[in-house]
Amino acid sequence: MEGARQHIKPTPHRPRGGGICENQWMDLSPPDALDETATQPLLICEHCDTVHRRGPLAKGEVAECARCGAVLERCRGMGANALLALILTALVVFVQATLWPIVTLGLNGQYVDATLWDVIHTMWLDHSQVVAVLAALTLFVFPLCKIFMLGWLLLYARSGRRAPGFRRLMVALHHLGPWTMSEVFVLGALVSIVKAHLYFDVLPDPGIYAYAGLMLLITLFAGVDLTRLWDETRGESP
Amino acid sequence: MSQEAMSRHLPRAAELGLIGCHVCGQVCRAVDADGDIQACPRCGSTLHRRKPAAYTRTWALLIAGFLMYIPANVLPIMRTASLGDIDDNTILSGVVELWVKGSPGLAVIVFCASIMVPMLKFLALGTLLISCRSGSNWARRQRAKLYRLVELVGYWSMLDVFVVALLTALVRFGYFSLVEPLPGVVFFGLTVVLTMFASMCFDPRLIWDGKEDSDD
Ligand SMILES: [Zn+2]
Ligand SMILES: [Zn+2]
């Protein structure tokens, strides 16, 4: 257990394994341990309900549950400023990915291109409204909401404050979870291009590059543990 | 001593009278024995020891997803028409076409996303539901890992849906070439959504709730 992956450090007289045992728990946690404003000394694994003592994490380190192996907590290598810069970049790239055509197909001198909105629109007209709605939500509405909400939260988190609406936005972000699918769409575009290439001339458009950039940003963001914002910010959260 | 045997002694929140908030991770003291109608002091979400009605909801969504999955595979998902030639593609024929016509690598990816991942979800969640119900202590760590895998890869099945949508929008050359979505793609989209909800409704804590090893 070295390097970037490390188990939560056990208490000194328990040489191996994470967590604490029942009788230790009482005297290890002060009465205000469950107070909302104090940094929490305890962590509960959301995958198996095991109680762990929170250990200090260096940048880039990941704490894993000793029982089930799930990630308990990760310490991101980036500060709020760096994250905000990433989010703003993501916003610019996302707008471009949405507005610009993705690819152009050519056949006998005829050319057709499509933006994300053309994709959604044609599915709606072609009796696949369910797909149109799914695509509009997972490729446009949810990602855009996520970018704006994160941007807003981070704008305040830079100075350790909680943005107006912090609580509601954090809950909303949690529920957005896996419902943003831009990265799947990028792979879908790739498959479509390969398929179309068999019959048509394929000309890449700026949109596809914007999507590639977006995918990179999503990968960078994948390792960020947002629940830490609860501990890192202070202030009233209406 | 195996890691599993060692971790048996770790305290669990329910035993200590604690509840962890699903949404924000806040550690809360359970107010009463059932502790079911309690709100998280930090984020306001309702606290549950275990996700409510996990078995019923997961089963229901999983079965609904499977019912959608049958037409998704049997019905064609896409029609290609060129110069009066009409060709209907199913999910599997799309993979085969990709394989035969020169991109085996991509064909494998599409095969995994469209066929393996949905199957994995049905089999894995089904196995988890049955083994947890009986409180089995068989391969707990592996089953926990399996659940996390399902959560991680679940939404990639949307791949084929997006491919059909993109090709429909792009291939619009009138009589020369045309792509249309067919009902199969709608069923497939619904399968993905329903199985994603199913895996969200399942509570992985149930894996660890049954009996412990007897050689304690
Ligand atoms: Zn765990
Ligand atoms: Zn909470």
Tab-separated table of C-alpha atoms and ligand atoms in Angstrom:
chain	number	residue	atom	x	y	z
A	1	MET	CA	0.000	0.000	0.000
A	2	GLU	CA	2.290	2.726	-1.139
A	3	GLY	CA	2.275	5.478	-3.650
A	4	ALA	CA	-1.007	6.890	-4.774
A	5	ARG	CA	-3.135	4.172	-3.266
A	6	GLN	CA	-3.180	3.857	0.460
A	7	HIS	CA	-5.520	2.429	3.027
A	8	ILE	CA	-6.849	4.571	5.801
A	9	LYS	CA	-4.250	4.382	8.540
A	10	PRO	CA	-5.340	2.206	11.411
A	11	THR	CA	-5.136	3.331	15.000
A	12	PRO	CA	-1.627	2.841	16.460
A	13	HIS	CA	-2.250	-0.321	18.459
A	14	ARG	CA	-4.008	-2.057	15.612
A	15	PRO	CA	-1.151	-3.039	13.398
A	16	ARG	CA	-3.053	-4.029	10.269
A	17	GLY	CA	-6.333	-3.389	8.549
A	18	GLY	CA	-8.408	-0.247	8.443
A	19	GLY	CA	-11.199	0.953	10.611
A	20	ILE	CA	-11.643	0.924	14.356
A	21	CYS	CA	-13.150	-1.520	16.713
A	22	GLU	CA	-16.240	-0.987	18.687
A	23	ASN	CA	-14.855	-0.169	22.102
A	24	GLN	CA	-12.279	2.224	20.727
A	25	TRP	CA	-14.833	4.195	18.881
A	26	MET	CA	-16.363	5.693	21.990
A	27	ASP	CA	-13.268	7.346	23.353
A	28	LEU	CA	-11.761	8.216	20.011
A	29	SER	CA	-14.536	10.445	18.876
A	30	PRO	CA	-15.193	13.570	20.899
A	31	PRO	CA	-18.814	14.519	21.608
A	32	ASP	CA	-18.896	17.040	18.802
A	33	ALA	CA	-17.736	14.444	16.311
A	34	LEU	CA	-21.101	14.382	14.645
A	35	ASP	CA	-21.428	18.129	14.634
A	36	GLU	CA	-22.050	19.441	11.173
A	37	THR	CA	-19.415	22.138	11.286
A	38	ALA	CA	-16.499	20.068	12.583
A	39	THR	CA	-14.330	18.191	10.141
A	40	GLN	CA	-15.569	14.686	10.506
A	41	PRO	CA	-13.241	12.182	12.134
A	42	LEU	CA	-15.313	9.279	10.868
A	43	LEU	CA	-16.166	7.994	7.434
A	44	ILE	CA	-18.784	5.424	6.556
A	45	CYS	CA	-18.181	3.339	3.471
A	46	GLU	CA	-21.181	3.837	1.233
A	47	HIS	CA	-20.739	0.394	-0.269
A	48	CYS	CA	-20.611	-1.752	2.869
A	49	ASP	CA	-21.453	0.472	5.857
A	50	THR	CA	-18.088	-0.029	7.558
A	51	VAL	CA	-17.041	2.782	9.873
A	52	HIS	CA	-13.535	4.097	9.330
A	53	ARG	CA	-11.429	6.672	11.048
A	54	ARG	CA	-10.436	9.384	8.668
A	55	GLY	CA	-6.713	9.496	8.062
A	56	PRO	CA	-4.719	12.324	6.580
A	57	LEU	CA	-4.430	12.057	2.803
A	58	ALA	CA	-1.665	13.526	0.724
A	59	LYS	CA	-2.446	14.968	-2.684
A	60	GLY	CA	-3.483	12.349	-5.175
A	61	GLU	CA	-3.886	9.670	-2.527
A	62	VAL	CA	-6.905	7.425	-2.361
A	63	ALA	CA	-8.338	5.838	0.776
A	64	GLU	CA	-9.888	2.441	0.219
A	65	CYS	CA	-12.319	0.553	2.367
A	66	ALA	CA	-10.602	-2.335	4.133
A	67	ARG	CA	-13.707	-4.477	3.959
A	68	CYS	CA	-14.998	-4.086	0.424
A	69	GLY	CA	-12.243	-2.224	-1.404
A	70	ALA	CA	-14.400	0.708	-2.528
A	71	VAL	CA	-12.892	4.169	-2.677
A	72	LEU	CA	-13.718	5.995	0.532
A	73	GLU	CA	-12.185	9.303	-0.216
A	74	ARG	CA	-9.679	10.775	-2.593
A	75	CYS	CA	-7.618	13.859	-2.218
A	76	ARG	CA	-7.568	15.732	-5.462
A	77	GLY	CA	-4.322	17.180	-6.696
A	78	MET	CA	-6.010	20.391	-7.767
A	79	GLY	CA	-7.190	23.366	-5.769
A	80	ALA	CA	-10.503	25.137	-6.261
A	81	ASN	CA	-8.864	27.669	-8.578
A	82	ALA	CA	-7.489	25.020	-10.900
A	83	LEU	CA	-10.837	23.230	-10.905
A	84	LEU	CA	-12.659	26.450	-11.716
A	85	ALA	CA	-10.295	27.062	-14.625
A	86	LEU	CA	-11.005	23.544	-15.870
A	87	ILE	CA	-14.752	24.090	-15.597
A	88	LEU	CA	-14.583	27.349	-17.546
A	89	THR	CA	-12.566	25.594	-20.244
A	90	ALA	CA	-15.133	22.813	-20.247
A	91	LEU	CA	-17.923	25.369	-20.716
A	92	VAL	CA	-16.213	26.960	-23.733
A	93	VAL	CA	-15.446	23.579	-25.272
A	94	PHE	CA	-18.932	22.278	-24.555
A	95	VAL	CA	-20.624	25.240	-26.232
A	96	GLN	CA	-18.462	24.734	-29.293
A	97	ALA	CA	-19.065	20.995	-29.350
A	98	THR	CA	-22.792	21.683	-29.296
A	99	LEU	CA	-22.910	24.509	-31.833
A	100	TRP	CA	-20.484	23.279	-34.450
A	101	PRO	CA	-21.188	20.456	-36.879
A	102	ILE	CA	-19.543	17.197	-35.877
A	103	VAL	CA	-18.821	15.596	-39.254
A	104	THR	CA	-19.737	16.100	-42.893
A	105	LEU	CA	-20.625	13.218	-45.195
A	106	GLY	CA	-20.217	13.475	-48.936
A	107	LEU	CA	-21.836	11.371	-51.691
A	108	ASN	CA	-21.696	12.171	-55.404
A	109	GLY	CA	-20.845	15.793	-54.699
A	110	GLN	CA	-23.697	16.160	-52.191
A	111	TYR	CA	-22.720	17.115	-48.629
A	112	VAL	CA	-24.585	16.754	-45.348
A	113	ASP	CA	-23.334	17.812	-41.938
A	114	ALA	CA	-24.936	17.552	-38.508
A	115	THR	CA	-24.679	19.282	-35.151
A	116	LEU	CA	-25.828	17.721	-31.900
A	117	TRP	CA	-29.120	19.549	-32.280
A	118	ASP	CA	-29.636	18.154	-35.772
A	119	VAL	CA	-29.135	14.701	-34.291
A	120	ILE	CA	-31.747	15.297	-31.601
A	121	HIS	CA	-34.125	16.982	-34.054
A	122	THR	CA	-33.984	14.176	-36.653
A	123	MET	CA	-34.600	11.543	-34.003
A	124	TRP	CA	-37.654	13.478	-32.854
A	125	LEU	CA	-39.031	13.684	-36.392
A	126	ASP	CA	-38.214	10.051	-37.153
A	127	HIS	CA	-40.620	8.585	-34.591
A	128	SER	CA	-37.921	8.034	-31.975
A	129	GLN	CA	-38.935	10.740	-29.538
A	130	VAL	CA	-37.752	8.642	-26.600
A	131	VAL	CA	-34.245	8.625	-28.035
A	132	ALA	CA	-34.442	12.333	-28.835
A	133	VAL	CA	-35.365	13.133	-25.242
A	134	LEU	CA	-32.676	10.823	-23.847
A	135	ALA	CA	-30.046	12.395	-26.079
A	136	ALA	CA	-31.160	15.949	-25.285
A	137	LEU	CA	-31.003	15.253	-21.547
A	138	THR	CA	-27.795	13.237	-21.329
A	139	LEU	CA	-25.823	15.153	-23.964
A	140	PHE	CA	-27.054	18.685	-23.473
A	141	VAL	CA	-29.224	19.535	-20.475
A	142	PHE	CA	-27.448	17.516	-17.772
A	143	PRO	CA	-23.869	18.286	-18.829
A	144	LEU	CA	-24.699	21.983	-19.084
A	145	CYS	CA	-26.364	21.956	-15.653
A	146	LYS	CA	-23.369	20.149	-14.212
A	147	ILE	CA	-20.921	22.683	-15.648
A	148	PHE	CA	-22.896	25.676	-14.408
A	149	MET	CA	-23.536	24.238	-10.956
A	150	LEU	CA	-19.904	23.254	-10.477
A	151	GLY	CA	-18.720	26.625	-11.734
A	152	TRP	CA	-21.003	28.421	-9.302
A	153	LEU	CA	-19.950	26.262	-6.336
A	154	LEU	CA	-16.251	26.553	-7.134
A	155	LEU	CA	-16.443	30.300	-7.602
A	156	TYR	CA	-17.230	30.562	-3.900
A	157	ALA	CA	-15.218	27.549	-2.788
A	158	ARG	CA	-12.020	29.346	-3.872
A	159	SER	CA	-12.262	31.415	-0.717
A	160	GLY	CA	-13.657	28.554	1.364
A	161	ARG	CA	-17.208	29.877	1.257
A	162	ARG	CA	-20.467	28.190	0.394
A	163	ALA	CA	-22.279	29.594	-2.589
A	164	PRO	CA	-25.931	30.602	-2.262
A	165	GLY	CA	-27.927	27.432	-2.800
A	166	PHE	CA	-24.869	25.274	-1.949
A	167	ARG	CA	-26.881	22.582	-0.250
A	168	ARG	CA	-29.438	22.157	-2.994
A	169	LEU	CA	-26.844	22.230	-5.751
A	170	MET	CA	-24.664	19.638	-4.040
A	171	VAL	CA	-27.655	17.311	-3.675
A	172	ALA	CA	-28.634	17.916	-7.312
A	173	LEU	CA	-25.066	17.186	-8.453
A	174	HIS	CA	-25.122	13.921	-6.541
A	175	HIS	CA	-28.316	12.869	-8.295
A	176	LEU	CA	-27.012	13.867	-11.734
A	177	GLY	CA	-24.412	11.154	-11.198
A	178	PRO	CA	-24.057	8.937	-14.274
A	179	TRP	CA	-26.625	10.747	-16.420
A	180	THR	CA	-24.157	12.816	-18.409
A	181	MET	CA	-22.971	10.825	-21.386
A	182	SER	CA	-20.839	13.084	-23.568
A	183	GLU	CA	-17.977	10.581	-23.444
A	184	VAL	CA	-20.222	7.822	-24.757
A	185	PHE	CA	-21.315	10.120	-27.554
A	186	VAL	CA	-17.690	10.706	-28.571
A	187	LEU	CA	-17.157	6.973	-28.931
A	188	GLY	CA	-20.466	6.789	-30.802
A	189	ALA	CA	-19.247	9.466	-33.211
A	190	LEU	CA	-16.109	7.440	-33.797
A	191	VAL	CA	-18.094	4.291	-34.568
A	192	SER	CA	-20.426	6.257	-36.857
A	193	ILE	CA	-17.476	7.702	-38.752
A	194	VAL	CA	-15.962	4.270	-39.291
A	195	LYS	CA	-19.316	2.887	-40.460
A	196	ALA	CA	-20.032	5.853	-42.727
A	197	HIS	CA	-16.531	5.729	-44.140
A	198	LEU	CA	-17.432	2.503	-45.947
A	199	TYR	CA	-19.970	4.268	-48.158
A	200	PHE	CA	-19.307	8.002	-47.989
A	201	ASP	CA	-16.585	10.604	-47.947
A	202	VAL	CA	-16.122	11.625	-44.327
A	203	LEU	CA	-14.855	15.104	-43.490
A	204	PRO	CA	-14.283	15.855	-39.806
A	205	ASP	CA	-15.723	19.164	-38.603
A	206	PRO	CA	-14.644	21.327	-35.648
A	207	GLY	CA	-17.317	19.801	-33.433
A	208	ILE	CA	-15.544	16.464	-33.294
A	209	TYR	CA	-12.339	18.133	-32.071
A	210	ALA	CA	-14.296	20.048	-29.461
A	211	TYR	CA	-15.773	16.742	-28.323
A	212	ALA	CA	-12.327	15.193	-28.128
A	213	GLY	CA	-11.249	18.096	-25.907
A	214	LEU	CA	-14.336	17.668	-23.787
A	215	MET	CA	-13.573	13.995	-23.334
A	216	LEU	CA	-10.096	14.883	-22.069
A	217	LEU	CA	-11.561	17.335	-19.552
A	218	ILE	CA	-14.104	14.755	-18.384
A	219	THR	CA	-11.274	12.283	-17.802
A	220	LEU	CA	-9.404	14.877	-15.754
A	221	PHE	CA	-12.521	15.504	-13.715
A	222	ALA	CA	-13.312	11.846	-13.152
A	223	GLY	CA	-10.843	11.661	-10.247
A	224	VAL	CA	-12.272	14.635	-8.388
A	225	ASP	CA	-14.109	13.830	-5.191
A	226	LEU	CA	-16.732	16.550	-4.913
A	227	THR	CA	-18.115	15.499	-1.544
A	228	ARG	CA	-14.996	17.052	-0.041
A	229	LEU	CA	-16.511	20.447	-0.818
A	230	TRP	CA	-18.784	19.845	2.169
A	231	ASP	CA	-15.772	19.803	4.457
A	232	GLU	CA	-13.717	22.412	2.699
A	233	THR	CA	-16.279	25.180	2.756
A	234	ARG	CA	-17.896	27.054	5.603
A	235	GLY	CA	-20.848	29.358	5.874
A	236	GLU	CA	-24.599	29.333	5.819
A	237	SER	CA	-26.068	26.981	3.240
A	238	PRO	CA	-29.682	27.809	2.573
B	1	MET	CA	-5.425	-14.715	7.275
B	2	SER	CA	-7.325	-13.401	4.318
B	3	GLN	CA	-8.328	-9.809	4.013
B	4	GLU	CA	-11.927	-10.870	4.144
B	5	ALA	CA	-11.433	-12.693	7.405
B	6	MET	CA	-9.626	-9.705	8.889
B	7	SER	CA	-12.201	-7.161	7.875
B	8	ARG	CA	-14.881	-9.218	9.606
B	9	HIS	CA	-14.018	-7.445	12.847
B	10	LEU	CA	-14.468	-3.962	11.488
B	11	PRO	CA	-17.464	-2.172	12.998
B	12	ARG	CA	-20.382	-1.337	10.781
B	13	ALA	CA	-22.449	1.809	11.096
B	14	ALA	CA	-25.669	-0.022	11.889
B	15	GLU	CA	-24.003	-1.778	14.844
B	16	LEU	CA	-22.736	1.523	16.261
B	17	GLY	CA	-26.065	3.283	15.882
B	18	LEU	CA	-24.741	5.471	13.110
B	19	ILE	CA	-26.091	6.233	9.665
B	20	GLY	CA	-24.045	7.507	6.770
B	21	CYS	CA	-25.836	9.943	4.466
B	22	HIS	CA	-26.138	8.502	0.928
B	23	VAL	CA	-25.837	11.927	-0.619
B	24	CYS	CA	-23.182	13.869	1.260
B	25	GLY	CA	-21.460	11.242	3.417
B	26	GLN	CA	-22.326	12.934	6.715
B	27	VAL	CA	-22.056	10.593	9.690
B	28	CYS	CA	-25.218	10.838	11.744
B	29	ARG	CA	-26.401	9.225	14.966
B	30	ALA	CA	-29.492	7.154	14.347
B	31	VAL	CA	-32.306	8.669	16.394
B	32	ASP	CA	-34.528	5.654	16.958
B	33	ALA	CA	-34.191	1.944	16.461
B	34	ASP	CA	-35.602	2.049	12.953
B	35	GLY	CA	-34.223	5.454	12.149
B	36	ASP	CA	-36.075	5.681	8.903
B	37	ILE	CA	-37.701	9.110	8.798
B	38	GLN	CA	-34.677	11.143	9.726
B	39	ALA	CA	-33.216	13.927	7.606
B	40	CYS	CA	-29.503	14.541	7.153
B	41	PRO	CA	-28.541	17.639	9.157
B	42	ARG	CA	-26.076	18.682	6.480
B	43	CYS	CA	-27.796	18.189	3.127
B	44	GLY	CA	-31.424	17.605	4.113
B	45	SER	CA	-31.755	14.257	2.326
B	46	THR	CA	-33.704	11.501	3.991
B	47	LEU	CA	-31.428	9.109	5.853
B	48	HIS	CA	-31.765	5.375	5.353
B	49	ARG	CA	-29.806	2.562	6.915
B	50	ARG	CA	-30.326	0.726	3.637
B	51	LYS	CA	-31.870	1.979	0.465
B	52	PRO	CA	-35.651	1.575	0.804
B	53	ALA	CA	-37.246	-1.503	-0.795
B	54	ALA	CA	-33.994	-2.331	-2.549
B	55	TYR	CA	-34.975	-5.887	-3.505
B	56	THR	CA	-38.430	-5.069	-4.854
B	57	ARG	CA	-37.352	-2.006	-6.782
B	58	THR	CA	-34.250	-3.579	-8.269
B	59	TRP	CA	-36.128	-6.721	-9.288
B	60	ALA	CA	-38.946	-4.707	-10.829
B	61	LEU	CA	-36.620	-2.472	-12.837
B	62	LEU	CA	-34.386	-5.347	-13.840
B	63	ILE	CA	-37.301	-7.403	-15.129
B	64	ALA	CA	-38.746	-4.391	-16.935
B	65	GLY	CA	-35.321	-3.803	-18.475
B	66	PHE	CA	-35.125	-7.416	-19.587
B	67	LEU	CA	-38.585	-7.240	-21.160
B	68	MET	CA	-37.382	-4.247	-23.191
B	69	TYR	CA	-34.156	-6.032	-24.026
B	70	ILE	CA	-35.903	-8.808	-25.961
B	71	PRO	CA	-37.477	-6.553	-28.628
B	72	ALA	CA	-34.299	-4.443	-28.589
B	73	ASN	CA	-32.398	-7.461	-29.893
B	74	VAL	CA	-35.070	-9.071	-32.048
B	75	LEU	CA	-36.335	-5.944	-33.782
B	76	PRO	CA	-34.063	-4.061	-36.174
B	77	ILE	CA	-32.647	-0.830	-34.790
B	78	MET	CA	-31.818	0.892	-38.058
B	79	ARG	CA	-32.852	0.826	-41.729
B	80	THR	CA	-30.421	1.731	-44.469
B	81	ALA	CA	-31.853	2.393	-47.914
B	82	SER	CA	-29.727	3.084	-50.942
B	83	LEU	CA	-30.932	3.155	-54.555
B	84	GLY	CA	-34.102	1.328	-53.562
B	85	ASP	CA	-32.177	-1.357	-51.677
B	86	ILE	CA	-33.531	-1.683	-48.146
B	87	ASP	CA	-31.505	-3.275	-45.385
B	88	ASP	CA	-32.606	-3.609	-41.749
B	89	ASN	CA	-29.905	-3.883	-39.107
B	90	THR	CA	-30.181	-5.423	-35.676
B	91	ILE	CA	-27.652	-4.745	-32.915
B	92	LEU	CA	-25.840	-7.977	-33.678
B	93	SER	CA	-25.776	-7.466	-37.448
B	94	GLY	CA	-24.289	-4.011	-36.873
B	95	VAL	CA	-21.431	-5.588	-34.907
B	96	VAL	CA	-20.919	-8.244	-37.581
B	97	GLU	CA	-20.849	-5.626	-40.320
B	98	LEU	CA	-18.234	-3.615	-38.464
B	99	TRP	CA	-16.153	-6.771	-37.992
B	100	VAL	CA	-16.387	-7.948	-41.585
B	101	LYS	CA	-15.861	-4.572	-43.188
B	102	GLY	CA	-12.574	-3.770	-41.639
B	103	SER	CA	-12.644	-2.578	-38.006
B	104	PRO	CA	-12.504	-5.607	-35.745
B	105	GLY	CA	-11.210	-3.435	-32.896
B	106	LEU	CA	-14.206	-1.159	-32.967
B	107	ALA	CA	-16.478	-4.158	-33.474
B	108	VAL	CA	-15.207	-5.593	-30.196
B	109	ILE	CA	-15.892	-2.305	-28.406
B	110	VAL	CA	-19.424	-2.114	-29.786
B	111	PHE	CA	-19.977	-5.774	-28.942
B	112	CYS	CA	-18.909	-5.137	-25.348
B	113	ALA	CA	-21.016	-1.985	-24.954
B	114	SER	CA	-24.174	-3.257	-26.647
B	115	ILE	CA	-24.264	-6.945	-25.860
B	116	MET	CA	-21.832	-7.796	-23.053
B	117	VAL	CA	-22.655	-4.869	-20.757
B	118	PRO	CA	-26.457	-5.379	-20.765
B	119	MET	CA	-25.968	-9.128	-20.237
B	120	LEU	CA	-23.494	-8.421	-17.448
B	121	LYS	CA	-26.027	-6.160	-15.780
B	122	PHE	CA	-28.809	-8.753	-15.896
B	123	LEU	CA	-26.597	-11.592	-14.702
B	124	ALA	CA	-24.681	-9.599	-12.093
B	125	LEU	CA	-27.661	-7.853	-10.539
B	126	GLY	CA	-29.672	-11.082	-10.638
B	127	THR	CA	-26.866	-12.950	-8.884
B	128	LEU	CA	-26.471	-10.176	-6.321
B	129	LEU	CA	-30.183	-10.050	-5.579
B	130	ILE	CA	-30.458	-13.803	-5.096
B	131	SER	CA	-27.251	-14.231	-3.075
B	132	CYS	CA	-27.983	-11.244	-0.825
B	133	ARG	CA	-31.507	-12.375	-0.141
B	134	SER	CA	-30.178	-15.650	1.221
B	135	GLY	CA	-27.549	-13.819	3.273
B	136	SER	CA	-24.783	-15.785	1.606
B	137	ASN	CA	-21.215	-14.973	2.576
B	138	TRP	CA	-19.860	-16.405	-0.655
B	139	ALA	CA	-17.192	-14.280	-2.412
B	140	ARG	CA	-18.322	-11.062	-0.820
B	141	ARG	CA	-15.407	-8.918	-1.923
B	142	GLN	CA	-15.770	-10.158	-5.484
B	143	ARG	CA	-19.490	-9.497	-5.490
B	144	ALA	CA	-18.857	-5.977	-4.155
B	145	LYS	CA	-16.390	-5.475	-6.978
B	146	LEU	CA	-18.893	-6.825	-9.494
B	147	TYR	CA	-21.444	-4.271	-8.365
B	148	ARG	CA	-18.973	-1.434	-8.724
B	149	LEU	CA	-18.122	-2.667	-12.214
B	150	VAL	CA	-21.806	-2.655	-13.179
B	151	GLU	CA	-22.132	0.910	-11.918
B	152	LEU	CA	-19.000	1.977	-13.752
B	153	VAL	CA	-19.710	0.565	-17.201
B	154	GLY	CA	-23.520	0.649	-17.175
B	155	TYR	CA	-24.083	3.812	-19.144
B	156	TRP	CA	-21.709	2.904	-21.972
B	157	SER	CA	-24.433	0.718	-23.501
B	158	MET	CA	-25.946	3.934	-24.785
B	159	LEU	CA	-23.293	3.752	-27.513
B	160	ASP	CA	-25.447	2.052	-30.152
B	161	VAL	CA	-28.312	4.450	-29.558
B	162	PHE	CA	-26.053	7.397	-30.265
B	163	VAL	CA	-24.599	5.696	-33.343
B	164	VAL	CA	-28.065	5.221	-34.819
B	165	ALA	CA	-29.004	8.810	-33.979
B	166	LEU	CA	-25.852	10.215	-35.590
B	167	LEU	CA	-26.148	8.118	-38.734
B	168	THR	CA	-29.800	9.092	-39.095
B	169	ALA	CA	-28.873	12.763	-38.926
B	170	LEU	CA	-25.939	12.387	-41.308
B	171	VAL	CA	-27.102	9.987	-43.990
B	172	ARG	CA	-29.734	12.064	-45.727
B	173	PHE	CA	-29.037	11.724	-49.425
B	174	GLY	CA	-32.607	11.116	-50.504
B	175	TYR	CA	-32.960	8.295	-53.009
B	176	PHE	CA	-29.218	7.595	-53.040
B	177	SER	CA	-28.822	6.825	-49.394
B	178	LEU	CA	-30.936	7.131	-46.305
B	179	VAL	CA	-30.804	5.890	-42.706
B	180	GLU	CA	-33.884	5.633	-40.511
B	181	PRO	CA	-34.173	4.585	-36.863
B	182	LEU	CA	-36.422	1.592	-36.228
B	183	PRO	CA	-38.301	0.707	-33.007
B	184	GLY	CA	-35.512	-1.578	-31.741
B	185	VAL	CA	-33.398	1.446	-30.876
B	186	VAL	CA	-36.128	2.887	-28.649
B	187	PHE	CA	-36.403	-0.400	-26.775
B	188	PHE	CA	-32.658	-0.527	-26.418
B	189	GLY	CA	-32.524	3.015	-25.032
B	190	LEU	CA	-35.200	2.062	-22.515
B	191	THR	CA	-33.248	-1.071	-21.526
B	192	VAL	CA	-30.209	1.038	-20.735
B	193	VAL	CA	-32.177	3.539	-18.672
B	194	LEU	CA	-34.121	0.880	-16.767
B	195	THR	CA	-31.031	-1.170	-15.928
B	196	MET	CA	-29.212	1.976	-14.812
B	197	PHE	CA	-32.070	2.716	-12.437
B	198	ALA	CA	-32.026	-0.917	-11.313
B	199	SER	CA	-28.359	-0.791	-10.323
B	200	MET	CA	-28.971	2.503	-8.506
B	201	CYS	CA	-31.813	0.993	-6.487
B	202	PHE	CA	-29.718	-1.941	-5.360
B	203	ASP	CA	-27.901	-1.432	-2.076
B	204	PRO	CA	-24.403	-2.969	-2.036
B	205	ARG	CA	-24.452	-2.929	1.765
B	206	LEU	CA	-26.825	-5.879	1.569
B	207	ILE	CA	-23.905	-7.982	0.314
B	208	TRP	CA	-22.342	-7.721	3.774
B	209	ASP	CA	-25.501	-7.995	5.848
B	210	GLY	CA	-25.980	-11.750	6.002
B	211	LYS	CA	-24.314	-14.299	8.226
B	212	GLU	CA	-20.628	-14.085	9.010
B	213	ASP	CA	-18.258	-17.023	8.714
B	214	SER	CA	-18.784	-19.633	11.403
B	215	ASP	CA	-15.060	-20.138	12.142
B	216	ASP	CA	-14.977	-16.769	13.891
C	1	ZN	ZN	-16.593	-0.672	2.160
C	2	ZN	ZN	-26.420	14.337	3.780
